Short mmCIF file of C-alpha atoms in Angstrom, two decimals:
data_model
loop_
_atom_site.label_atom_id
_atom_site.label_comp_id
_atom_site.label_asym_id
_atom_site.label_seq_id
_atom_site.Cartn_x
_atom_site.Cartn_y
_atom_site.Cartn_z
CA SER A 33 -72.49 -1.71 55.94
CA GLU A 34 -74.75 1.93 55.62
CA TYR A 35 -76.22 1.07 59.28
CA GLY A 36 -72.87 2.01 61.54
CA ALA A 37 -69.27 0.07 61.90
CA ILE A 38 -69.54 -3.43 63.59
CA ALA A 39 -66.86 -5.04 65.86
CA PHE A 40 -66.75 -7.86 67.24
CA SER A 41 -64.05 -9.98 69.57
CA TRP A 42 -65.72 -13.11 67.98
CA PRO A 43 -64.40 -14.28 64.72
CA ALA A 44 -64.81 -12.61 61.65
CA LEU A 45 -68.86 -12.19 61.12
CA PRO A 46 -69.94 -14.16 57.86
CA SER A 47 -69.57 -12.92 54.53
CA ARG A 48 -72.59 -11.61 52.79
CA CYS A 49 -72.36 -14.14 50.42
CA CYS A 50 -74.28 -17.60 50.88
CA GLY A 51 -73.49 -21.24 49.74
CA ALA A 52 -75.48 -23.79 50.85
CA SER A 53 -78.04 -23.68 53.74
CA PHE A 54 -76.79 -24.40 57.73
CA TRP A 55 -79.29 -26.61 58.06
CA ASP A 56 -78.37 -29.31 54.53
CA ASN A 57 -76.67 -31.56 57.09
CA ALA A 58 -78.81 -32.23 60.13
CA GLY A 59 -76.34 -33.56 62.08
CA GLU A 60 -73.91 -30.78 62.22
CA THR A 61 -73.48 -29.10 65.86
CA MET A 62 -73.23 -25.26 66.11
CA THR A 63 -69.40 -25.15 66.05
CA ASP A 64 -69.31 -26.33 62.87
CA ARG A 65 -72.73 -23.87 61.47
CA ASN A 66 -70.55 -21.06 62.62
CA LYS A 67 -67.37 -22.55 61.01
CA GLU A 68 -69.32 -22.86 57.83
CA ALA A 69 -70.21 -19.45 58.27
CA GLU A 70 -66.96 -17.57 59.03
CA SER A 71 -65.76 -19.54 55.74
CA GLY A 72 -68.21 -17.01 53.68
CA GLN A 73 -70.93 -20.36 52.87
CA ALA A 74 -73.89 -18.65 54.78
CA GLY A 75 -74.67 -15.28 55.79
CA ILE A 76 -76.27 -15.79 59.64
CA HIS A 77 -73.80 -16.63 62.34
CA PHE A 78 -75.31 -18.64 65.48
CA ILE A 79 -75.02 -17.70 69.03
CA ASP A 80 -74.62 -19.37 71.93
CA THR A 81 -73.80 -17.48 75.10
CA THR A 82 -75.92 -14.57 76.83
CA GLU A 83 -72.30 -12.95 76.31
CA GLU A 84 -72.73 -12.77 72.59
CA LEU A 85 -76.79 -11.91 72.91
CA ASP A 86 -75.37 -8.99 74.67
CA GLN A 87 -72.76 -8.43 71.75
CA VAL A 88 -75.59 -8.22 69.58
CA LEU A 89 -77.83 -6.20 71.79
CA GLY A 90 -75.35 -3.79 71.82
CA LEU A 91 -74.69 -3.00 67.75
CA PRO A 92 -76.60 -0.26 66.54
CA ALA A 93 -79.01 -2.66 63.93
CA ALA A 94 -78.85 -5.98 63.26
CA LEU A 95 -81.73 -8.92 62.47
CA LEU A 96 -82.03 -11.78 65.33
CA PHE A 97 -83.42 -15.01 63.76
CA LYS A 98 -85.11 -17.81 66.08
CA HIS A 99 -84.64 -21.11 64.76
CA SER A 100 -86.49 -25.00 65.22
CA THR A 101 -84.22 -27.69 63.32
CA ARG A 102 -87.54 -29.75 63.45
CA CYS A 103 -89.87 -27.48 62.16
CA GLY A 104 -90.73 -27.20 58.12
CA PRO A 105 -91.93 -23.67 58.04
CA SER A 106 -88.61 -22.60 60.14
CA ARG A 107 -86.38 -24.35 57.37
CA ARG A 108 -88.91 -22.31 54.94
CA ALA A 109 -88.34 -19.20 57.03
CA LEU A 110 -84.65 -19.38 57.28
CA ALA A 111 -84.49 -19.73 53.72
CA GLU A 112 -86.11 -16.27 52.94
CA VAL A 113 -83.84 -15.38 55.93
CA GLU A 114 -80.71 -16.35 53.90
CA ARG A 115 -81.76 -14.89 50.71
CA TYR A 116 -82.58 -11.45 52.63
CA SER A 117 -78.35 -11.68 54.03
CA CYS A 118 -77.22 -12.81 50.95
CA GLU A 119 -79.15 -10.93 48.07
CA ASP A 120 -79.69 -7.39 50.20
CA GLY A 121 -78.57 -7.63 53.81
CA ALA A 122 -77.47 -4.06 54.62
CA LEU A 123 -77.43 -5.68 58.48
CA HIS A 124 -75.35 -8.47 60.06
CA VAL A 125 -77.87 -11.46 60.88
CA PHE A 126 -77.28 -13.51 64.08
CA GLY A 127 -79.41 -16.50 65.02
CA ILE A 128 -80.30 -18.66 67.30
CA ASP A 129 -81.11 -22.32 67.21
CA VAL A 130 -84.34 -22.77 69.49
CA LEU A 131 -83.50 -26.02 70.30
CA GLN A 132 -80.39 -26.21 71.38
CA GLN A 133 -80.40 -22.87 73.30
CA ARG A 134 -83.83 -22.86 74.45
CA GLY A 135 -82.94 -20.23 77.50
CA LEU A 136 -81.34 -17.59 75.29
CA SER A 137 -84.58 -17.57 72.63
CA ARG A 138 -86.37 -17.45 75.75
CA GLN A 139 -84.15 -14.54 77.32
CA ALA A 140 -83.80 -12.95 73.65
CA ALA A 141 -87.57 -12.56 73.88
CA GLU A 142 -87.85 -11.49 77.06
CA ARG A 143 -85.12 -9.49 76.78
CA LEU A 144 -86.77 -7.56 73.95
CA GLY A 145 -90.66 -7.42 75.53
CA ILE A 146 -91.67 -9.67 72.90
CA LYS A 147 -93.32 -13.35 72.34
CA HIS A 148 -91.40 -16.38 71.91
CA GLU A 149 -92.30 -17.62 68.70
CA SER A 150 -90.05 -19.57 66.30
CA PRO A 151 -89.39 -18.83 63.63
CA GLN A 152 -89.34 -15.83 64.40
CA ALA A 153 -87.26 -12.54 63.33
CA ILE A 154 -86.76 -9.40 65.12
CA LEU A 155 -84.99 -6.18 63.77
CA LEU A 156 -82.80 -4.54 66.37
CA ARG A 157 -82.35 -1.05 66.80
CA ARG A 158 -79.89 -0.09 69.48
CA GLY A 159 -80.80 -3.46 71.35
CA THR A 160 -85.11 -2.92 71.15
CA ALA A 161 -87.01 -4.71 69.13
CA ALA A 162 -88.03 -2.23 66.47
CA TRP A 163 -90.58 -4.98 64.64
CA ASP A 164 -90.69 -8.24 64.33
CA VAL A 165 -92.48 -11.27 62.29
CA SER A 166 -92.89 -15.12 63.02
CA HIS A 167 -93.66 -17.98 60.82
CA HIS A 168 -94.91 -17.86 56.96
CA ARG A 169 -94.64 -14.09 57.38
CA VAL A 170 -90.93 -14.03 57.06
CA THR A 171 -89.89 -13.51 54.15
CA ALA A 172 -86.63 -12.10 52.46
CA GLU A 173 -89.22 -9.18 50.55
CA ARG A 174 -90.69 -8.21 53.85
CA LEU A 175 -87.21 -7.68 55.58
CA ARG A 176 -85.84 -6.16 52.80
CA THR A 177 -89.07 -3.49 52.68
CA THR A 178 -88.75 -3.35 56.30
CA VAL A 179 -85.50 -2.91 56.80
CA GLU A 180 -85.93 0.53 54.57
CA GLU A 181 -88.66 1.66 56.21
CA VAL A 182 -88.04 1.67 59.97
CA PHE A 183 -84.42 3.06 59.04
CA SER A 184 -85.74 5.67 57.65
CA ASP A 185 -89.26 6.14 59.47
CA GLY A 186 -87.00 6.22 63.01
CA PRO A 187 -86.94 4.09 65.85
CA GLN A 188 -91.05 3.60 66.76
CA ARG A 189 -91.98 -0.55 67.33
CA ARG A 190 -94.07 -2.14 65.08
CA THR A 191 -95.48 -5.57 64.52
CA ASP A 192 -96.97 -7.05 61.53
CA GLY A 193 -99.83 -9.53 61.76
#
């Protein structure tokens, strides 16, 4: 990645090539989804623990996506995040299922100093929220252009309205 080497103690990060969406099969567990990610079938690695959140926040750069499996706008936003990750993703993309990991989702918002929303994409730079966007404003194109802007302009914080 052009934004720094990233190594994890947990299983290998997913490839940038996507197959079916994580959410095509509603009955899957988070473990099933991450197994799919590890096999290169999706571009988002869902996290489940505070330790994993700590690791993500310790990266030089990452994209964190908060997703609700029961929300139509969130499914649309997930497709956009997957598209970004698969087509142009210069960053590793991590997700939090806000229904199964409600506490972790709120902890992420608190630690990052942002309002909790879902769906929500948060661009992380050195453990801080450099930018966030929610609902219909989560698009692959917006993610692509914002990553370029944030990493060329420095560490300032912005929020798209």
